PDB file of C-alpha atoms in Angstrom:
ATOM      1  CA  UNK A 203     -81.599   2.689 -27.854  1.00 35.00           C
ATOM      2  CA  UNK A 204     -82.641   5.680 -29.909  1.00 33.00           C
ATOM      3  CA  UNK A 205     -81.262   4.772 -33.349  1.00 36.00           C
ATOM      4  CA  UNK A 206     -83.902   3.849 -35.920  1.00 34.00           C
ATOM      5  CA  UNK A 207     -82.943   2.210 -39.225  1.00 34.00           C
ATOM      6  CA  UNK A 208     -85.319   2.027 -42.175  1.00 38.00           C
ATOM      7  CA  UNK A 209     -84.868  -1.446 -43.643  1.00 37.00           C
ATOM      8  CA  UNK A 210     -87.227  -0.541 -46.471  1.00 37.00           C
ATOM      9  CA  UNK A 211     -84.852   2.096 -47.829  1.00 37.00           C
ATOM     10  CA  UNK A 212     -82.570   0.663 -50.548  1.00 35.00           C
ATOM     11  CA  UNK A 213     -78.966   0.485 -49.356  1.00 35.00           C
ATOM     12  CA  UNK A 214     -79.846   1.762 -45.890  1.00 36.00           C
ATOM     13  CA  UNK A 215     -79.258  -1.503 -44.043  1.00 42.00           C
ATOM     14  CA  UNK A 216     -76.144  -3.583 -43.600  1.00 49.00           C
ATOM     15  CA  UNK A 217     -75.550  -6.560 -41.355  1.00 49.00           C
ATOM     16  CA  UNK A 218     -72.957  -4.697 -39.339  1.00 49.00           C
ATOM     17  CA  UNK A 219     -75.178  -1.664 -38.760  1.00 48.00           C
ATOM     18  CA  UNK A 220     -78.027  -3.971 -37.700  1.00 46.00           C
ATOM     19  CA  UNK A 221     -75.847  -5.922 -35.260  1.00 50.00           C
ATOM     20  CA  UNK A 222     -74.471  -2.666 -33.883  1.00 46.00           C
ATOM     21  CA  UNK A 223     -77.984  -1.248 -33.509  1.00 45.00           C
ATOM     22  CA  UNK A 224     -79.212  -4.256 -31.544  1.00 43.00           C
ATOM     23  CA  UNK A 225     -76.257  -4.460 -29.215  1.00 44.00           C
ATOM     24  CA  UNK A 226     -73.848  -7.108 -30.477  1.00 43.00           C
ATOM     25  CA  UNK A 227     -71.391  -6.280 -27.717  1.00 41.00           C
ATOM     26  CA  UNK A 228     -73.411  -8.053 -25.024  1.00 40.00           C
ATOM     27  CA  UNK A 229     -72.399 -11.723 -24.918  1.00 43.00           C
ATOM     28  CA  UNK A 230     -75.054 -14.367 -24.284  1.00 41.00           C
ATOM     29  CA  UNK A 231     -73.064 -17.425 -25.267  1.00 39.00           C
ATOM     30  CA  UNK A 232     -73.669 -19.163 -21.936  1.00 42.00           C
ATOM     31  CA  UNK A 233     -77.412 -19.397 -22.553  1.00 54.00           C
ATOM     32  CA  UNK A 234     -77.318 -22.305 -25.002  1.00 68.00           C
ATOM     33  CA  UNK A 235     -75.505 -25.653 -25.123  1.00 75.00           C
ATOM     34  CA  UNK A 236     -73.117 -26.537 -27.932  1.00 79.00           C
ATOM     35  CA  UNK A 237     -74.428 -28.613 -30.804  1.00 84.00           C
ATOM     36  CA  UNK A 238     -73.123 -32.183 -30.918  1.00 87.00           C
ATOM     37  CA  UNK A 239     -70.730 -33.525 -33.554  1.00 88.00           C
ATOM     38  CA  UNK A 240     -73.635 -35.453 -35.064  1.00 90.00           C
ATOM     39  CA  UNK A 241     -75.701 -32.275 -35.167  1.00 88.00           C
ATOM     40  CA  UNK A 242     -72.828 -30.352 -36.750  1.00 85.00           C
ATOM     41  CA  UNK A 243     -72.532 -32.999 -39.466  1.00 88.00           C
ATOM     42  CA  UNK A 244     -76.280 -32.814 -40.094  1.00 90.00           C
ATOM     43  CA  UNK A 245     -76.090 -29.009 -40.322  1.00 88.00           C
ATOM     44  CA  UNK A 246     -73.209 -29.242 -42.788  1.00 87.00           C
ATOM     45  CA  UNK A 247     -75.218 -31.664 -44.938  1.00 88.00           C
ATOM     46  CA  UNK A 248     -78.263 -29.362 -44.950  1.00 88.00           C
ATOM     47  CA  UNK A 249     -76.133 -26.480 -46.233  1.00 85.00           C
ATOM     48  CA  UNK A 250     -74.227 -28.584 -48.758  1.00 86.00           C
ATOM     49  CA  UNK A 251     -77.324 -30.165 -50.299  1.00 90.00           C
ATOM     50  CA  UNK A 252     -79.737 -27.262 -49.718  1.00 88.00           C
ATOM     51  CA  UNK A 253     -82.197 -29.909 -48.540  1.00 87.00           C
ATOM     52  CA  UNK A 254     -85.746 -29.027 -47.563  1.00 90.00           C
ATOM     53  CA  UNK A 255     -86.205 -28.697 -43.789  1.00 89.00           C
ATOM     54  CA  UNK A 256     -86.759 -31.986 -41.959  1.00 91.00           C
ATOM     55  CA  UNK A 257     -87.843 -30.622 -38.622  1.00 95.00           C
ATOM     56  CA  UNK A 258     -86.910 -32.429 -35.431  1.00 94.00           C
ATOM     57  CA  UNK A 259     -88.088 -30.006 -32.728  1.00 95.00           C
ATOM     58  CA  UNK A 260     -89.914 -27.037 -34.265  1.00 96.00           C
ATOM     59  CA  UNK A 261     -93.309 -27.123 -35.955  1.00 96.00           C
ATOM     60  CA  UNK A 262     -93.566 -25.756 -39.500  1.00 96.00           C
ATOM     61  CA  UNK A 263     -95.120 -22.526 -38.177  1.00 97.00           C
ATOM     62  CA  UNK A 264     -92.453 -22.155 -35.503  1.00 97.00           C
ATOM     63  CA  UNK A 265     -89.732 -22.787 -38.075  1.00 97.00           C
ATOM     64  CA  UNK A 266     -91.136 -20.031 -40.311  1.00 97.00           C
ATOM     65  CA  UNK A 267     -91.067 -17.577 -37.402  1.00 98.00           C
ATOM     66  CA  UNK A 268     -87.530 -18.558 -36.359  1.00 97.00           C
ATOM     67  CA  UNK A 269     -86.399 -18.253 -39.977  1.00 97.00           C
ATOM     68  CA  UNK A 270     -87.856 -14.751 -40.293  1.00 97.00           C
ATOM     69  CA  UNK A 271     -86.597 -13.632 -36.870  1.00 97.00           C
ATOM     70  CA  UNK A 272     -83.033 -14.852 -37.361  1.00 95.00           C
ATOM     71  CA  UNK A 273     -82.868 -13.364 -40.858  1.00 94.00           C
ATOM     72  CA  UNK A 274     -83.918 -10.033 -39.367  1.00 94.00           C
ATOM     73  CA  UNK A 275     -81.073 -10.281 -36.856  1.00 92.00           C
ATOM     74  CA  UNK A 276     -78.486 -11.142 -39.538  1.00 90.00           C
ATOM     75  CA  UNK A 277     -79.880  -9.956 -42.886  1.00 88.00           C
ATOM     76  CA  UNK A 278     -78.229 -10.227 -46.272  1.00 85.00           C
ATOM     77  CA  UNK A 279     -75.846  -7.367 -46.959  1.00 77.00           C
ATOM     78  CA  UNK A 280     -73.311  -6.373 -49.601  1.00 77.00           C
ATOM     79  CA  UNK A 281     -70.710  -8.763 -48.165  1.00 73.00           C
ATOM     80  CA  UNK A 282     -72.602 -12.024 -47.835  1.00 74.00           C
ATOM     81  CA  UNK A 283     -76.036 -13.678 -47.537  1.00 82.00           C
ATOM     82  CA  UNK A 284     -77.922 -13.587 -44.242  1.00 86.00           C
ATOM     83  CA  UNK A 285     -79.181 -16.084 -41.695  1.00 90.00           C
ATOM     84  CA  UNK A 286     -81.895 -17.522 -43.937  1.00 93.00           C
ATOM     85  CA  UNK A 287     -79.421 -18.479 -46.660  1.00 88.00           C
ATOM     86  CA  UNK A 288     -77.081 -19.901 -43.997  1.00 89.00           C
ATOM     87  CA  UNK A 289     -79.938 -22.123 -42.739  1.00 92.00           C
ATOM     88  CA  UNK A 290     -79.707 -20.793 -39.192  1.00 93.00           C
ATOM     89  CA  UNK A 291     -83.292 -21.884 -38.435  1.00 96.00           C
ATOM     90  CA  UNK A 292     -82.251 -25.452 -39.263  1.00 94.00           C
ATOM     91  CA  UNK A 293     -79.284 -25.101 -36.911  1.00 93.00           C
ATOM     92  CA  UNK A 294     -81.631 -24.000 -34.125  1.00 95.00           C
ATOM     93  CA  UNK A 295     -84.015 -26.882 -34.848  1.00 95.00           C
ATOM     94  CA  UNK A 296     -81.102 -29.350 -34.592  1.00 93.00           C
ATOM     95  CA  UNK A 297     -79.875 -27.692 -31.396  1.00 92.00           C
ATOM     96  CA  UNK A 298     -83.320 -27.860 -29.801  1.00 94.00           C
ATOM     97  CA  UNK A 299     -83.708 -31.509 -30.812  1.00 94.00           C
ATOM     98  CA  UNK A 300     -80.643 -32.245 -28.663  1.00 93.00           C
ATOM     99  CA  UNK A 301     -81.762 -30.039 -25.762  1.00 90.00           C
ATOM    100  CA  UNK A 302     -83.761 -30.831 -22.653  1.00 90.00           C
ATOM    101  CA  UNK A 303     -87.470 -30.114 -22.227  1.00 91.00           C
ATOM    102  CA  UNK A 304     -87.019 -26.847 -20.262  1.00 88.00           C
ATOM    103  CA  UNK A 305     -84.970 -25.286 -23.061  1.00 88.00           C
ATOM    104  CA  UNK A 306     -87.428 -26.433 -25.722  1.00 91.00           C
ATOM    105  CA  UNK A 307     -90.240 -24.948 -23.614  1.00 91.00           C
ATOM    106  CA  UNK A 308     -88.297 -21.691 -23.420  1.00 90.00           C
ATOM    107  CA  UNK A 309     -88.378 -21.498 -27.216  1.00 93.00           C
ATOM    108  CA  UNK A 310     -92.044 -22.450 -27.455  1.00 94.00           C
ATOM    109  CA  UNK A 311     -92.949 -19.774 -24.921  1.00 95.00           C
ATOM    110  CA  UNK A 312     -90.553 -17.275 -26.487  1.00 95.00           C
ATOM    111  CA  UNK A 313     -92.040 -17.688 -29.949  1.00 97.00           C
ATOM    112  CA  UNK A 314     -95.506 -17.165 -28.496  1.00 97.00           C
ATOM    113  CA  UNK A 315     -94.277 -14.035 -26.692  1.00 96.00           C
ATOM    114  CA  UNK A 316     -92.733 -12.751 -29.930  1.00 97.00           C
ATOM    115  CA  UNK A 317     -95.987 -13.067 -31.835  1.00 98.00           C
ATOM    116  CA  UNK A 318     -98.008 -11.611 -28.957  1.00 97.00           C
ATOM    117  CA  UNK A 319     -95.719  -8.577 -28.777  1.00 97.00           C
ATOM    118  CA  UNK A 320     -95.812  -8.097 -32.563  1.00 98.00           C
ATOM    119  CA  UNK A 321     -99.609  -8.375 -32.582  1.00 98.00           C
ATOM    120  CA  UNK A 322     -99.933  -5.911 -29.709  1.00 97.00           C
ATOM    121  CA  UNK A 323     -97.715  -3.430 -31.554  1.00 96.00           C
ATOM    122  CA  UNK A 324     -98.741  -3.959 -35.185  1.00 98.00           C
ATOM    123  CA  UNK A 325    -101.865  -6.201 -35.091  1.00 98.00           C
ATOM    124  CA  UNK A 326    -100.130  -9.066 -36.972  1.00 98.00           C
ATOM    125  CA  UNK A 327     -97.748 -11.913 -36.008  1.00 97.00           C
ATOM    126  CA  UNK A 328     -94.026 -11.446 -36.553  1.00 97.00           C
ATOM    127  CA  UNK A 329     -93.857 -13.174 -39.945  1.00 97.00           C
ATOM    128  CA  UNK A 330     -96.346 -10.657 -41.384  1.00 97.00           C
ATOM    129  CA  UNK A 331     -94.439  -7.522 -40.345  1.00 97.00           C
ATOM    130  CA  UNK A 332     -93.138  -5.231 -43.073  1.00 96.00           C
ATOM    131  CA  UNK A 333     -89.363  -4.602 -43.257  1.00 94.00           C
ATOM    132  CA  UNK A 334     -89.806  -1.173 -41.673  1.00 95.00           C
ATOM    133  CA  UNK A 335     -91.921  -2.658 -38.881  1.00 96.00           C
ATOM    134  CA  UNK A 336     -89.300  -5.365 -38.266  1.00 96.00           C
ATOM    135  CA  UNK A 337     -86.623  -2.703 -37.793  1.00 93.00           C
ATOM    136  CA  UNK A 338     -88.803  -0.721 -35.403  1.00 95.00           C
ATOM    137  CA  UNK A 339     -89.795  -3.837 -33.490  1.00 96.00           C
ATOM    138  CA  UNK A 340     -86.239  -5.183 -33.115  1.00 94.00           C
ATOM    139  CA  UNK A 341     -85.022  -1.778 -32.004  1.00 93.00           C
ATOM    140  CA  UNK A 342     -87.653  -1.780 -29.245  1.00 94.00           C
ATOM    141  CA  UNK A 343     -87.197  -5.337 -27.963  1.00 95.00           C
ATOM    142  CA  UNK A 344     -83.381  -5.120 -27.990  1.00 91.00           C
ATOM    143  CA  UNK A 345     -83.184  -1.824 -26.095  1.00 91.00           C
ATOM    144  CA  UNK A 346     -82.838  -3.568 -22.703  1.00 88.00           C
ATOM    145  CA  UNK A 347     -80.639  -6.422 -23.890  1.00 85.00           C
ATOM    146  CA  UNK A 348     -78.182  -5.998 -21.026  1.00 84.00           C
ATOM    147  CA  UNK A 349     -81.016  -6.475 -18.522  1.00 89.00           C
ATOM    148  CA  UNK A 350     -84.033  -7.919 -20.338  1.00 90.00           C
ATOM    149  CA  UNK A 351     -87.236  -7.903 -18.308  1.00 91.00           C
ATOM    150  CA  UNK A 352     -90.154  -8.897 -20.513  1.00 94.00           C
ATOM    151  CA  UNK A 353     -90.534 -12.353 -22.092  1.00 94.00           C
ATOM    152  CA  UNK A 354     -89.982 -10.979 -25.593  1.00 96.00           C
ATOM    153  CA  UNK A 355     -86.841  -9.107 -24.512  1.00 94.00           C
ATOM    154  CA  UNK A 356     -85.484 -12.283 -22.934  1.00 92.00           C
ATOM    155  CA  UNK A 357     -86.321 -14.280 -26.044  1.00 94.00           C
ATOM    156  CA  UNK A 358     -84.566 -11.763 -28.272  1.00 93.00           C
ATOM    157  CA  UNK A 359     -81.386 -12.224 -26.249  1.00 90.00           C
ATOM    158  CA  UNK A 360     -81.532 -16.027 -26.502  1.00 90.00           C
ATOM    159  CA  UNK A 361     -82.346 -15.914 -30.224  1.00 92.00           C
ATOM    160  CA  UNK A 362     -79.534 -13.509 -31.019  1.00 90.00           C
ATOM    161  CA  UNK A 363     -77.108 -15.867 -29.285  1.00 85.00           C
ATOM    162  CA  UNK A 364     -78.343 -18.831 -31.308  1.00 88.00           C
ATOM    163  CA  UNK A 365     -78.372 -16.811 -34.530  1.00 89.00           C
ATOM    164  CA  UNK A 366     -74.789 -15.616 -34.195  1.00 84.00           C
ATOM    165  CA  UNK A 367     -73.592 -19.059 -33.203  1.00 83.00           C
ATOM    166  CA  UNK A 368     -75.442 -20.788 -36.040  1.00 85.00           C
ATOM    167  CA  UNK A 369     -74.418 -18.210 -38.631  1.00 84.00           C
ATOM    168  CA  UNK A 370     -70.737 -18.322 -37.770  1.00 79.00           C
ATOM    169  CA  UNK A 371     -70.847 -22.108 -37.717  1.00 79.00           C
ATOM    170  CA  UNK A 372     -72.126 -22.096 -41.306  1.00 71.00           C
ATOM    171  CA  UNK A 373     -70.069 -22.057 -44.483  1.00 68.00           C
ATOM    172  CA  UNK A 374     -71.591 -18.709 -45.417  1.00 63.00           C
ATOM    173  CA  UNK A 375     -70.718 -17.099 -42.099  1.00 56.00           C
ATOM    174  CA  UNK A 376     -67.203 -18.487 -41.854  1.00 59.00           C
ATOM    175  CA  UNK A 377     -66.029 -18.198 -45.438  1.00 44.00           C
ATOM    176  CA  UNK A 378     -68.223 -15.583 -47.151  1.00 50.00           C
ATOM    177  CA  UNK A 379     -68.784 -13.130 -44.300  1.00 48.00           C
ATOM    178  CA  UNK A 380     -65.544 -13.532 -42.355  1.00 49.00           C
ATOM    179  CA  UNK A 381     -63.668 -14.583 -45.517  1.00 52.00           C
ATOM    180  CA  UNK A 382     -61.729 -17.015 -43.382  1.00 47.00           C
ATOM    181  CA  UNK A 383     -59.344 -19.220 -45.365  1.00 48.00           C
ATOM    182  CA  UNK A 384     -58.181 -21.504 -42.579  1.00 50.00           C
ATOM    183  CA  UNK A 385     -59.672 -24.608 -40.998  1.00 51.00           C
ATOM    184  CA  UNK A 386     -63.234 -25.555 -41.879  1.00 50.00           C
ATOM    185  CA  UNK A 387     -65.567 -28.347 -40.868  1.00 48.00           C
ATOM    186  CA  UNK A 388     -65.444 -31.222 -43.387  1.00 42.00           C
ATOM    187  CA  UNK A 389     -67.426 -34.452 -43.289  1.00 42.00           C
ATOM    188  CA  UNK A 390     -64.311 -36.407 -44.277  1.00 39.00           C
ATOM    189  CA  UNK A 391     -60.555 -35.822 -44.456  1.00 36.00           C
ATOM    190  CA  UNK A 392     -59.438 -35.110 -48.011  1.00 39.00           C
ATOM    191  CA  UNK A 393     -55.801 -34.227 -47.422  1.00 43.00           C
ATOM    192  CA  UNK A 394     -53.836 -31.077 -48.106  1.00 47.00           C
ATOM    193  CA  UNK A 395     -53.589 -30.152 -51.768  1.00 50.00           C
ATOM    194  CA  UNK A 396     -50.259 -28.403 -51.305  1.00 51.00           C
ATOM    195  CA  UNK A 397     -48.729 -31.865 -51.623  1.00 52.00           C
ATOM    196  CA  UNK A 398     -48.912 -31.637 -55.417  1.00 55.00           C
ATOM    197  CA  UNK A 399     -47.731 -28.050 -55.662  1.00 59.00           C
ATOM    198  CA  UNK A 400     -51.106 -26.306 -55.460  1.00 64.00           C
ATOM    199  CA  UNK A 401     -52.435 -23.902 -52.857  1.00 64.00           C
ATOM    200  CA  UNK A 402     -54.862 -25.822 -50.640  1.00 57.00           C
ATOM    201  CA  UNK A 403     -58.438 -24.476 -50.907  1.00 54.00           C
ATOM    202  CA  UNK A 404     -59.368 -26.246 -47.663  1.00 46.00           C
ATOM    203  CA  UNK A 405     -56.702 -25.367 -45.100  1.00 46.00           C
ATOM    204  CA  UNK A 406     -55.422 -22.195 -46.780  1.00 51.00           C
ATOM    205  CA  UNK A 407     -51.811 -23.319 -46.855  1.00 54.00           C
ATOM    206  CA  UNK A 408     -49.747 -21.948 -49.725  1.00 60.00           C
ATOM    207  CA  UNK A 409     -47.689 -24.226 -51.939  1.00 59.00           C
ATOM    208  CA  UNK A 410     -43.964 -23.904 -51.427  1.00 60.00           C
ATOM    209  CA  UNK A 411     -41.836 -23.169 -54.483  1.00 58.00           C
ATOM    210  CA  UNK A 412     -39.989 -26.233 -55.740  1.00 54.00           C
ATOM    211  CA  UNK A 413     -36.323 -26.345 -54.939  1.00 51.00           C
ATOM    212  CA  UNK A 414     -34.079 -26.100 -57.997  1.00 50.00           C
TER     213      UNK A 414
END
């Protein structure tokens, strides 16, 4: 990958240009399990209430790094907020709390590799990188995404998978970014509002005109 994007320049970065730059076309969806229904409900509640993190698998320091890393992968753009606002780090924490020890160890080791690589390149851990340094760093570690070799390259691939999955499971990703008006995850069934002649804000169905 030769493209370099300056995240520090106003208006220079968009989510779509970032995802294109780091190779969105390579699918990694098989690397992680699906979150359970209970976990999905918990994730929905976190977004709805904007509750403070109640970590189940990550430490506070690990959570901060995951939050920064995922928000670098899907940053806020002109269309919608990014991974931090969508609480993707909380999604990953919930997912890891349901996962087996080897997968949790993969994340512990991956986070360590991320900070080691950032320190080797810029003398500081990932959370202390400047926006321009984040862009340069992500460009480097994503260059071999199709065939990652180093621990940090492998961790980038796993994290991008989790970030995309968590983001497009969130209300922000589904309805603000994709602007999808159809089915959405609800904690309880509230019925279709087209029954009383109104367009339904939940399922997207349009009210039918009343017969004369």
